[in-house]
């Protein structure tokens, strides 16, 4: 028998070469030690916090290497493929494979959504690419950052530069100014001094029952301000009817281009929202509150971390009761079931429904979902009575709406006006049209709502009023176009966004958005083919993204036929504009 070879550890006469390790990618000891050190405060690791752990590695190293992905998978006892598919789903994780060069230490993301596009985002991006060393600074396009009122906008590191210019960028780089700037806001002490959390305490002490509070919310006429418009209080009884444990999920993923109202609330008075959130959690006896906030709002994330810590220190909530989760750059996670998947540490893939999240939500438990503005109003209704909301409205509508207005107006920003205000009211509240621009068209509720011509300027902008015209209010993200703009260019901008942000789960959306972009890039649109494509997307897409993505195409064909080389085309009648 041949002697052992001490180097190889096999019998030299053996037929195989033998191996020292199991098959597959190996876990490297240095990477394992580094990841374990980075996550020392998180031990023991939880499957649902995978995205949070990926953020820790990304923040520390500026990218996530294959070795670190393998180490994280080993520590979490997950398949490496599972960790990889989550990391590569989200735009804010830079996954670097073996042999690839990591990105530069500094990244600039230039917003190219509609408002920034109108303000010269493409020219800004080109100037930065020409003037900066790509080995030192990476320049990327990025979807809406929720700062449309100060377009064009870019993010350098985590510092947002409003009304950006190459000169402002150079100054920020020279000063090392790459961190979020936290605005002045009403903190816990100031809020409590004005009577904050007294309403919550009274409810916890038994002053009113959940049913009585729900009736007050319904009497106010409050509907979900995230876009769906479902009566807010009615959700509570659905969730309470299910056996516990129950959860509350707060949708802070304000990713619809043109929308920035939630950021406005949170950067001014976050505790009005936080108290409303805790009222809703009390109403359904939520075991935990999961607060999902988009990563594009670093200043808001800082505010929330600070003020949640203040609530814990004051004994208003137990430590860990509010579980703040950080998104990672995925528009689809604004869809409630995709958000729940992300909270569970997975790819943000929308679920098939039924079952609905009120019955089967986070960890398959009943889950109440609200957005930021809705919870702001719940607090005020509980504190001040239903009339604080219901006493407002115009054109037969009820309540107040926070319209995010941007584009060709003199004073863009959040305009809180009576529900049912028209585009003319919003333009007037925004200081009128910019000098040199005549009103031409408008987006009434984000890209999903499409475009309407200036001639349709008397429609009340609220729930249910726009559907007869093939549109809807959505998140009330209003972008105003002037006579020098083309509707077809705006529509193409919207479809490129949808193409980029489609999760790819269903073929009608994944393929449909890409095909639509190619057809819309032609000088003359094939309206028959586009109409067929839109009908398929509306009828067969799983979630609201694919169902509503055709709206910009169909409304442009209907109202701006002279721009596309053909006549107007009637939109599909069944289900059009209603599924999102």
Coordinates of C-alpha atoms in Angstrom, one line a residue:
X1 CA 0.0 0.0 0.0
X2 CA 1.4 3.4 -0.9
X3 CA 2.3 5.8 1.9
X4 CA 0.1 8.9 2.6
X5 CA 1.0 12.1 0.9
X6 CA 1.1 14.6 3.8
X7 CA 0.6 17.5 1.3
X8 CA -2.5 16.2 -0.4
X9 CA -4.0 14.1 2.3
X10 CA -4.9 11.3 0.0
X11 CA -3.5 7.8 -1.0
X12 CA -1.1 8.5 -3.9
X13 CA -2.4 5.4 -5.6
X14 CA -6.0 6.6 -5.5
X15 CA -7.8 7.4 -8.8
X16 CA -9.3 10.8 -7.7
X17 CA -7.5 13.9 -6.7
X18 CA -9.5 14.3 -3.5
X19 CA -10.6 17.6 -2.0
X20 CA -10.0 19.5 1.1
X21 CA -13.4 21.3 1.1
X22 CA -17.0 20.6 0.2
X23 CA -18.1 21.5 -3.4
X24 CA -19.2 25.0 -4.1
X25 CA -18.1 28.5 -3.2
X26 CA -16.1 28.5 0.0
X27 CA -16.5 30.9 3.0
X28 CA -13.3 32.9 3.4
X29 CA -12.1 33.2 7.0
X30 CA -11.2 37.0 6.8
X31 CA -14.6 37.9 5.3
X32 CA -16.4 35.8 7.9
X33 CA -14.5 37.5 10.7
X34 CA -15.3 40.9 9.3
X35 CA -19.0 40.3 8.8
X36 CA -19.3 38.7 12.3
X37 CA -17.6 41.9 13.7
X38 CA -19.9 44.2 11.8
X39 CA -23.0 42.4 13.0
X40 CA -21.9 41.8 16.5
X41 CA -24.6 44.0 17.9
X42 CA -27.3 42.1 15.9
X43 CA -26.6 38.7 17.2
X44 CA -28.4 36.3 17.1
X45 CA -29.2 37.0 13.4
X46 CA -32.8 36.9 12.2
X47 CA -33.9 35.8 8.7
X48 CA -36.3 38.8 8.4
X49 CA -33.5 41.3 9.0
X50 CA -31.3 40.2 6.0
X51 CA -31.8 43.5 4.2
X52 CA -30.7 45.4 7.4
X53 CA -27.5 43.3 7.5
X54 CA -26.8 43.9 3.9
X55 CA -27.1 47.7 4.6
X56 CA -24.5 47.3 7.4
X57 CA -22.0 45.7 5.0
X58 CA -22.7 48.2 2.2
X59 CA -22.4 51.2 4.5
X60 CA -19.1 49.9 6.0
X61 CA -17.4 48.9 2.7
X62 CA -19.2 50.9 0.0
X63 CA -20.0 47.6 -1.7
X64 CA -20.8 44.0 -1.0
X65 CA -18.3 41.4 -2.3
X66 CA -19.0 37.8 -3.2
X67 CA -16.9 36.8 -0.2
X68 CA -19.0 38.9 2.2
X69 CA -22.3 37.5 0.7
X70 CA -20.9 34.0 1.3
X71 CA -19.9 34.8 4.9
X72 CA -23.3 36.4 5.6
X73 CA -25.1 33.3 4.2
X74 CA -23.0 31.1 6.4
X75 CA -23.7 33.1 9.5
X76 CA -27.5 33.1 8.8
X77 CA -27.5 29.4 7.7
X78 CA -29.0 30.4 4.4
X79 CA -28.2 29.3 0.9
X80 CA -25.8 31.7 -0.8
X81 CA -28.1 31.9 -3.8
X82 CA -30.9 33.2 -1.5
X83 CA -28.7 35.9 -0.1
X84 CA -27.4 36.8 -3.5
X85 CA -30.9 37.1 -5.1
X86 CA -32.0 39.5 -2.3
X87 CA -28.9 41.6 -2.6
X88 CA -29.2 42.0 -6.3
X89 CA -32.9 42.8 -6.3
X90 CA -32.3 46.2 -4.6
X91 CA -30.7 49.1 -6.4
X92 CA -28.8 50.4 -3.4
X93 CA -26.6 47.3 -2.9
X94 CA -23.5 47.2 -5.0
X95 CA -22.7 43.5 -5.4
X96 CA -19.2 42.9 -6.6
X97 CA -18.5 39.4 -8.1
X98 CA -15.1 37.7 -8.0
X99 CA -12.6 39.4 -10.2
X100 CA -14.7 42.6 -10.6
X101 CA -13.4 46.0 -9.6
X102 CA -15.3 47.6 -6.6
X103 CA -17.0 50.9 -7.4
X104 CA -15.3 54.2 -6.4
X105 CA -15.6 55.4 -2.9
X106 CA -18.0 58.2 -3.9
X107 CA -21.2 57.8 -5.9
X108 CA -23.4 60.6 -7.3
X109 CA -27.0 59.6 -8.2
X110 CA -28.7 62.1 -10.5
X111 CA -32.5 61.9 -10.5
X112 CA -34.0 61.5 -13.9
X113 CA -37.7 61.4 -13.2
X114 CA -40.1 63.8 -14.9
X115 CA -39.7 66.9 -12.8
X116 CA -35.9 66.7 -12.8
X117 CA -35.9 65.8 -16.5
X118 CA -37.8 69.0 -17.1
X119 CA -35.2 70.9 -15.1
X120 CA -32.2 69.6 -17.1
X121 CA -31.2 66.4 -15.3
X122 CA -29.7 64.9 -18.5
X123 CA -27.5 67.9 -19.2
X124 CA -26.5 67.9 -15.5
X125 CA -25.5 64.2 -15.6
X126 CA -23.5 64.7 -18.8
X127 CA -21.7 67.6 -17.4
X128 CA -20.7 65.7 -14.3
X129 CA -19.6 62.7 -16.3
X130 CA -17.4 64.9 -18.4
X131 CA -15.9 66.9 -15.5
X132 CA -15.3 64.2 -12.9
X133 CA -12.7 61.4 -12.8
X134 CA -14.7 58.1 -13.1
X135 CA -12.0 56.3 -11.1
X136 CA -12.7 58.6 -8.1
X137 CA -16.5 59.4 -8.5
X138 CA -19.2 57.2 -10.0
X139 CA -22.1 59.1 -11.7
X140 CA -25.4 57.1 -12.0
X141 CA -29.0 57.9 -13.0
X142 CA -31.5 57.3 -10.3
X143 CA -35.3 57.3 -10.0
X144 CA -37.3 59.9 -8.0
X145 CA -35.7 61.0 -4.7
X146 CA -38.8 62.7 -3.4
X147 CA -37.4 66.3 -3.8
X148 CA -39.2 67.3 -7.0
X149 CA -39.9 70.8 -5.7
X150 CA -36.2 71.6 -5.9
X151 CA -35.3 69.9 -9.2
X152 CA -32.9 69.0 -10.5
X153 CA -31.7 67.0 -7.6
X154 CA -28.8 64.6 -7.0
X155 CA -27.5 62.7 -4.1
X156 CA -23.7 62.7 -3.4
X157 CA -23.1 60.0 -0.9
X158 CA -26.1 60.6 1.4
X159 CA -26.2 64.4 0.9
X160 CA -29.0 65.6 -1.3
X161 CA -28.1 68.7 -3.4
X162 CA -31.2 70.7 -4.4
X163 CA -31.3 72.7 -7.6
X164 CA -28.0 71.0 -8.4
X165 CA -25.2 72.4 -10.5
X166 CA -21.7 71.1 -11.3
X167 CA -20.3 73.9 -9.2
X168 CA -22.4 72.8 -6.1
X169 CA -21.1 69.3 -6.6
X170 CA -17.5 70.3 -6.8
X171 CA -17.9 72.4 -3.7
X172 CA -19.5 69.4 -1.8
X173 CA -16.7 67.1 -2.9
X174 CA -14.0 69.5 -1.9
X175 CA -15.7 70.0 1.6
X176 CA -16.3 66.3 2.0
X177 CA -20.0 67.1 2.4
X178 CA -21.4 63.7 1.7
X179 CA -23.7 63.1 4.7
X180 CA -27.4 63.8 5.2
X181 CA -28.4 67.2 6.4
X182 CA -31.1 67.0 9.0
X183 CA -33.6 69.9 8.9
X184 CA -35.0 71.6 12.0
X185 CA -38.1 69.7 13.1
X186 CA -40.5 69.4 16.1
X187 CA -38.8 66.9 18.5
X188 CA -40.4 64.9 21.3
X189 CA -40.1 67.5 24.0
X190 CA -41.6 70.2 21.8
X191 CA -44.5 67.9 20.8
X192 CA -45.3 66.9 24.3
X193 CA -45.2 70.5 25.5
X194 CA -48.0 71.2 23.1
X195 CA -50.2 68.3 24.4
X196 CA -48.7 65.5 22.3
X197 CA -49.5 61.9 23.2
X198 CA -52.3 62.9 25.6
X199 CA -54.9 61.5 23.1
X200 CA -53.0 58.2 23.0
X201 CA -52.7 58.0 26.8
X202 CA -56.5 58.6 27.1
X203 CA -57.2 55.8 24.7
X204 CA -54.9 53.4 26.5
X205 CA -56.7 54.4 29.8
X206 CA -60.0 53.4 28.3
X207 CA -61.5 56.8 27.4
X208 CA -62.8 55.3 24.1
X209 CA -63.1 51.9 22.5
X210 CA -61.4 51.0 19.2
X211 CA -64.9 50.9 17.7
X212 CA -65.6 54.4 18.8
X213 CA -62.3 55.7 17.3
X214 CA -63.0 53.8 14.1
X215 CA -66.4 55.4 13.8
X216 CA -64.7 58.9 14.2
X217 CA -62.3 58.1 11.4
X218 CA -65.1 56.9 9.2
X219 CA -67.2 59.9 10.0
X220 CA -64.3 62.2 9.0
X221 CA -64.3 60.6 5.5
X222 CA -60.6 59.8 5.6
X223 CA -59.5 57.5 2.9
X224 CA -56.0 55.9 2.4
X225 CA -53.6 58.6 1.2
X226 CA -51.1 56.2 -0.3
X227 CA -53.2 56.0 -3.5
X228 CA -55.7 53.3 -3.2
X229 CA -58.3 55.4 -1.3
X230 CA -59.8 52.7 0.8
X231 CA -61.8 54.0 3.8
X232 CA -59.2 54.1 6.5
X233 CA -61.1 53.1 9.6
X234 CA -62.8 50.1 7.8
X235 CA -59.5 48.3 7.6
X236 CA -59.3 48.1 11.4
X237 CA -62.4 45.9 11.8
X238 CA -61.1 43.5 9.2
X239 CA -57.8 43.1 11.0
X240 CA -59.4 42.9 14.5
X241 CA -61.7 40.2 13.3
X242 CA -58.7 37.9 12.9
X243 CA -57.0 36.0 15.7
X244 CA -53.7 37.4 17.0
X245 CA -50.9 38.1 16.9
X246 CA -51.5 41.0 14.6
X247 CA -49.1 43.6 13.2
X248 CA -49.1 47.1 11.8
X249 CA -47.0 47.9 8.7
X250 CA -46.4 51.5 7.9
X251 CA -45.7 52.1 4.2
X252 CA -43.1 54.9 4.0
X253 CA -41.8 53.9 0.6
X254 CA -42.9 57.1 -1.1
X255 CA -41.5 56.1 -4.5
X256 CA -44.1 57.4 -7.0
X257 CA -42.2 60.0 -9.0
X258 CA -43.4 63.5 -8.2
X259 CA -44.4 62.6 -4.7
X260 CA -42.8 64.2 -1.6
X261 CA -45.7 64.9 0.8
X262 CA -44.8 62.2 3.3
X263 CA -41.2 63.5 3.5
X264 CA -42.6 67.0 4.1
X265 CA -44.7 65.8 7.1
X266 CA -41.9 63.8 8.6
X267 CA -39.3 66.6 8.3
X268 CA -41.6 69.1 10.0
X269 CA -43.6 67.3 12.7
X270 CA -42.8 63.6 12.9
X271 CA -44.6 63.0 16.2
X272 CA -48.1 63.7 14.8
X273 CA -47.5 60.8 12.5
X274 CA -45.9 58.7 15.2
X275 CA -48.9 59.2 17.6
X276 CA -51.3 58.4 14.8
X277 CA -49.3 55.2 14.1
X278 CA -49.5 54.2 17.8
X279 CA -53.3 54.9 17.8
X280 CA -53.8 52.6 14.9
X281 CA -51.6 50.0 16.5
X282 CA -53.7 50.3 19.7
X283 CA -56.9 49.9 17.7
X284 CA -55.9 46.5 16.3
X285 CA -53.8 45.4 19.3
X286 CA -50.7 45.1 17.1
X287 CA -47.9 43.1 18.7
X288 CA -45.2 45.0 16.7
X289 CA -45.2 48.0 14.4
X290 CA -43.0 47.6 11.3
X291 CA -42.1 51.1 10.0
X292 CA -40.8 50.7 6.4
X293 CA -39.0 53.9 5.2
X294 CA -37.4 54.4 1.8
X295 CA -33.6 54.6 1.8
X296 CA -33.7 57.8 -0.4
X297 CA -34.7 59.7 2.8
X298 CA -31.6 59.5 5.0
X299 CA -32.5 62.6 7.0
X300 CA -35.9 61.2 7.7
X301 CA -34.4 57.9 8.8
X302 CA -32.1 59.8 11.2
X303 CA -35.1 61.7 12.6
X304 CA -37.1 58.5 13.1
X305 CA -34.3 56.7 14.8
X306 CA -33.8 59.7 17.2
X307 CA -37.5 60.2 18.0
X308 CA -38.3 56.4 18.4
X309 CA -35.5 56.3 20.9
X310 CA -37.1 59.2 22.7
X311 CA -40.4 57.4 22.8
X312 CA -38.7 54.3 24.3
X313 CA -36.9 56.5 26.9
X314 CA -40.2 58.1 27.9
X315 CA -41.9 54.7 28.3
X316 CA -44.5 55.4 25.6
X317 CA -43.4 52.3 23.8
X318 CA -41.3 49.3 24.9
X319 CA -37.9 49.0 23.3
X320 CA -38.1 47.3 19.9
X321 CA -41.9 47.7 19.7
X322 CA -41.4 50.0 16.7
X323 CA -39.2 48.1 14.3
X324 CA -37.8 50.6 11.8
X325 CA -36.9 49.0 8.5
X326 CA -34.8 50.7 5.8
X327 CA -35.8 50.1 2.2
X328 CA -33.0 49.6 -0.4
X329 CA -34.1 51.3 -3.6
X330 CA -37.1 49.4 -5.1
X331 CA -40.2 51.3 -6.2
X332 CA -42.2 48.1 -6.3
X333 CA -42.0 47.9 -2.5
X334 CA -44.6 50.7 -2.3
X335 CA -47.1 47.9 -3.2
X336 CA -48.2 46.6 0.2
X337 CA -47.6 42.9 -0.3
X338 CA -44.2 43.6 -1.9
X339 CA -43.4 45.8 1.1
X340 CA -44.3 42.9 3.4
X341 CA -42.0 40.6 1.5
X342 CA -39.2 43.1 1.9
X343 CA -40.0 43.4 5.7
X344 CA -39.5 39.6 5.8
X345 CA -36.1 40.0 4.3
X346 CA -36.9 38.9 0.8
X347 CA -37.1 40.3 -2.7
X348 CA -40.0 42.8 -3.0
X349 CA -42.2 40.5 -5.2
X350 CA -45.9 41.3 -5.0
X351 CA -48.1 38.5 -3.7
X352 CA -51.1 37.0 -5.5
X353 CA -54.4 38.0 -3.8
X354 CA -56.5 36.7 -2.2
X355 CA -55.6 36.2 0.6
X356 CA -55.3 39.8 1.5
X357 CA -52.8 41.2 3.9
X358 CA -55.5 42.0 6.5
X359 CA -55.8 38.2 6.9
X360 CA -52.3 36.9 5.8
X361 CA -49.7 39.6 6.1
X362 CA -46.3 39.8 7.8
X363 CA -45.2 36.3 8.9
X364 CA -48.6 35.1 7.6
X365 CA -50.4 37.0 10.4
X366 CA -53.2 39.7 10.1
X367 CA -51.5 43.0 9.2
X368 CA -52.9 46.5 9.1
X369 CA -51.2 48.7 6.4
X370 CA -51.3 52.5 6.5
X371 CA -49.2 55.2 4.9
X372 CA -47.6 58.2 6.5
X373 CA -50.2 60.9 5.6
X374 CA -53.1 58.7 6.6
X375 CA -51.6 58.2 10.1
X376 CA -51.0 61.9 10.4
X377 CA -54.7 62.6 9.9
X378 CA -55.7 59.7 12.2
X379 CA -53.8 61.5 15.0
X380 CA -55.5 64.8 14.3
X381 CA -59.0 63.3 14.0
X382 CA -58.6 61.5 17.3
X383 CA -57.2 64.7 19.0
X384 CA -59.4 67.3 17.4
X385 CA -62.5 65.5 16.2
X386 CA -63.7 64.4 12.7
X387 CA -64.5 67.9 11.7
X388 CA -60.8 68.8 11.5
X389 CA -60.9 66.8 8.2
X390 CA -64.5 66.6 7.2
X391 CA -65.2 70.4 7.4
X392 CA -63.1 70.9 4.3
X393 CA -63.6 70.2 0.6
X394 CA -64.7 71.7 -2.6
X395 CA -66.6 70.7 -5.7
X396 CA -68.6 68.2 -3.7
X397 CA -65.6 66.5 -2.2
X398 CA -64.7 65.9 1.5
X399 CA -61.5 66.6 3.3
X400 CA -58.0 68.0 2.7
X401 CA -55.3 66.8 0.4
X402 CA -51.6 67.3 0.4
X403 CA -50.8 67.8 -3.3
X404 CA -47.1 67.5 -4.3
X405 CA -46.8 70.1 -7.0
X406 CA -43.7 70.5 -9.3
X407 CA -42.8 71.2 -12.9
X408 CA -43.3 74.5 -14.7
X409 CA -44.7 76.5 -11.7
X410 CA -43.1 79.4 -9.8
X411 CA -43.5 78.0 -6.3
X412 CA -43.4 74.2 -6.3
X413 CA -44.0 72.3 -3.0
X414 CA -46.6 70.6 -0.9
X415 CA -50.0 72.5 -1.2
X416 CA -52.6 71.5 1.4
X417 CA -55.9 72.4 -0.2
X418 CA -59.5 71.2 0.0
X419 CA -60.1 67.9 -1.6
X420 CA -61.6 68.4 -5.1
X421 CA -59.3 71.4 -6.0
X422 CA -58.6 71.6 -9.7
X423 CA -55.3 71.9 -11.5
X424 CA -56.0 75.7 -11.9
X425 CA -56.3 76.0 -8.1
X426 CA -53.0 74.2 -7.7
X427 CA -51.2 76.4 -10.3
X428 CA -52.6 79.5 -8.6
X429 CA -51.5 78.2 -5.1
X430 CA -48.0 77.6 -6.7
X431 CA -47.6 81.2 -7.8
X432 CA -48.7 80.6 -11.3
X433 CA -46.8 79.3 -14.3
X434 CA -43.1 79.9 -14.7
X435 CA -42.3 83.0 -16.8
X436 CA -42.2 82.0 -20.5
X437 CA -44.3 78.8 -20.0
X438 CA -48.0 78.5 -20.9
X439 CA -49.9 75.7 -19.3
X440 CA -50.0 72.7 -21.7
X441 CA -50.6 69.4 -19.8
X442 CA -50.4 67.9 -16.3
X443 CA -49.8 64.6 -14.5
X444 CA -52.6 64.5 -11.8
X445 CA -51.3 61.7 -9.6
X446 CA -47.9 60.3 -10.5
X447 CA -46.8 58.5 -13.6
X448 CA -49.5 55.8 -13.1
X449 CA -52.1 58.5 -13.7
X450 CA -50.9 59.4 -17.1
X451 CA -51.2 62.9 -18.7
X452 CA -54.2 65.2 -19.2
X453 CA -54.3 68.3 -21.5
X454 CA -54.7 71.8 -20.2
X455 CA -58.2 71.9 -21.6
X456 CA -59.3 69.5 -18.9
X457 CA -58.5 72.0 -16.2
X458 CA -61.9 71.9 -14.3
X459 CA -61.8 68.3 -13.0
X460 CA -61.8 68.0 -9.2
X461 CA -58.6 66.2 -8.3
X462 CA -59.7 63.6 -5.8
X463 CA -60.7 60.0 -5.4
X464 CA -63.3 58.7 -8.0
X465 CA -63.3 62.0 -10.0
X466 CA -60.6 61.1 -12.5
X467 CA -61.5 57.5 -13.3
X468 CA -64.2 58.5 -15.9
X469 CA -61.3 60.2 -17.8
X470 CA -59.0 57.2 -17.7
X471 CA -56.9 58.5 -14.8
X472 CA -56.8 58.6 -11.0
X473 CA -55.5 60.8 -8.2
X474 CA -53.1 58.2 -6.8
X475 CA -50.6 59.9 -4.5
X476 CA -51.6 63.4 -5.7
X477 CA -48.2 63.9 -7.3
X478 CA -49.0 66.7 -9.7
X479 CA -46.4 67.7 -12.4
X480 CA -47.2 70.7 -14.6
X481 CA -46.0 70.9 -18.2
X482 CA -45.6 74.0 -20.3
X483 CA -46.1 74.6 -24.0
X484 CA -42.4 74.0 -24.7
X485 CA -42.7 70.4 -23.4
X486 CA -43.9 67.4 -25.3
X487 CA -46.4 65.0 -23.8
X488 CA -44.8 62.1 -25.7
X489 CA -41.4 62.8 -24.1
X490 CA -43.0 62.9 -20.6
X491 CA -44.8 59.6 -21.3
X492 CA -41.6 58.0 -22.5
X493 CA -39.9 59.1 -19.3
X494 CA -42.7 57.5 -17.3
X495 CA -42.5 54.2 -19.2
X496 CA -38.7 54.1 -18.9
X497 CA -39.2 54.4 -15.1
X498 CA -41.7 51.5 -15.1
X499 CA -39.4 49.4 -17.3
X500 CA -36.6 49.9 -14.8
X501 CA -38.7 49.4 -11.7
X502 CA -40.7 46.3 -12.8
X503 CA -39.9 43.5 -10.4
X504 CA -40.1 41.1 -13.4
X505 CA -42.3 38.5 -11.8
X506 CA -45.0 38.6 -14.5
X507 CA -44.4 38.6 -18.2
X508 CA -47.1 41.2 -19.2
X509 CA -45.3 43.8 -17.1
X510 CA -41.7 42.7 -17.5
X511 CA -41.9 42.4 -21.3
X512 CA -44.7 44.8 -21.9
X513 CA -42.9 47.8 -20.4
X514 CA -39.7 47.1 -22.4
X515 CA -41.7 46.7 -25.6
X516 CA -43.7 49.9 -25.0
X517 CA -40.5 51.9 -24.6
X518 CA -39.1 50.6 -27.9
X519 CA -42.4 51.4 -29.7
X520 CA -42.6 54.9 -28.0
X521 CA -39.0 55.7 -29.1
X522 CA -40.2 55.6 -32.7
X523 CA -40.9 58.9 -34.4
X524 CA -44.4 57.7 -35.3
X525 CA -46.3 55.5 -32.8
X526 CA -48.0 52.4 -33.9
X527 CA -51.2 53.2 -32.0
X528 CA -52.9 49.9 -32.8
X529 CA -50.0 47.8 -31.6
X530 CA -49.6 49.9 -28.5
X531 CA -53.3 49.7 -27.7
X532 CA -53.1 45.9 -27.9
X533 CA -50.0 45.8 -25.7
X534 CA -51.7 48.1 -23.2
X535 CA -54.8 45.9 -23.0
X536 CA -52.7 42.9 -22.3
X537 CA -50.8 44.6 -19.5
X538 CA -54.0 45.9 -17.9
X539 CA -55.7 42.6 -18.0
X540 CA -52.9 40.2 -17.1
X541 CA -50.4 42.0 -14.8
X542 CA -50.3 40.8 -11.2
X543 CA -50.1 44.2 -9.5
X544 CA -50.8 47.8 -10.0
X545 CA -47.5 48.6 -11.6
X546 CA -48.2 46.7 -14.8
X547 CA -51.9 47.5 -14.7
X548 CA -51.3 51.2 -14.5
X549 CA -48.1 51.6 -16.6
X550 CA -50.2 51.8 -19.8
X551 CA -52.0 55.0 -18.6
X552 CA -49.3 57.4 -19.9
X553 CA -49.4 55.7 -23.3
X554 CA -53.2 55.6 -23.7
X555 CA -53.8 59.1 -22.5
X556 CA -51.0 60.5 -24.8
X557 CA -52.6 58.7 -27.8
X558 CA -56.0 60.0 -26.8
X559 CA -55.2 63.7 -26.1
X560 CA -51.9 64.4 -27.8
X561 CA -52.3 62.5 -31.1
X562 CA -50.7 65.4 -33.1
X563 CA -47.4 64.7 -31.3
X564 CA -47.2 61.0 -32.2
X565 CA -47.9 61.0 -35.9
X566 CA -51.4 59.6 -35.7
X567 CA -54.9 60.2 -34.5
X568 CA -56.2 59.6 -31.0
X569 CA -57.0 56.0 -29.8
X570 CA -59.7 55.1 -27.4
X571 CA -58.4 53.4 -24.3
X572 CA -59.7 49.9 -23.3
X573 CA -63.0 50.3 -21.5
X574 CA -62.9 47.3 -19.2
X575 CA -60.8 47.8 -16.1
X576 CA -58.9 50.8 -17.5
X577 CA -57.6 53.1 -14.8
X578 CA -59.2 51.2 -12.0
X579 CA -57.0 48.2 -11.1
X580 CA -54.1 50.2 -9.6

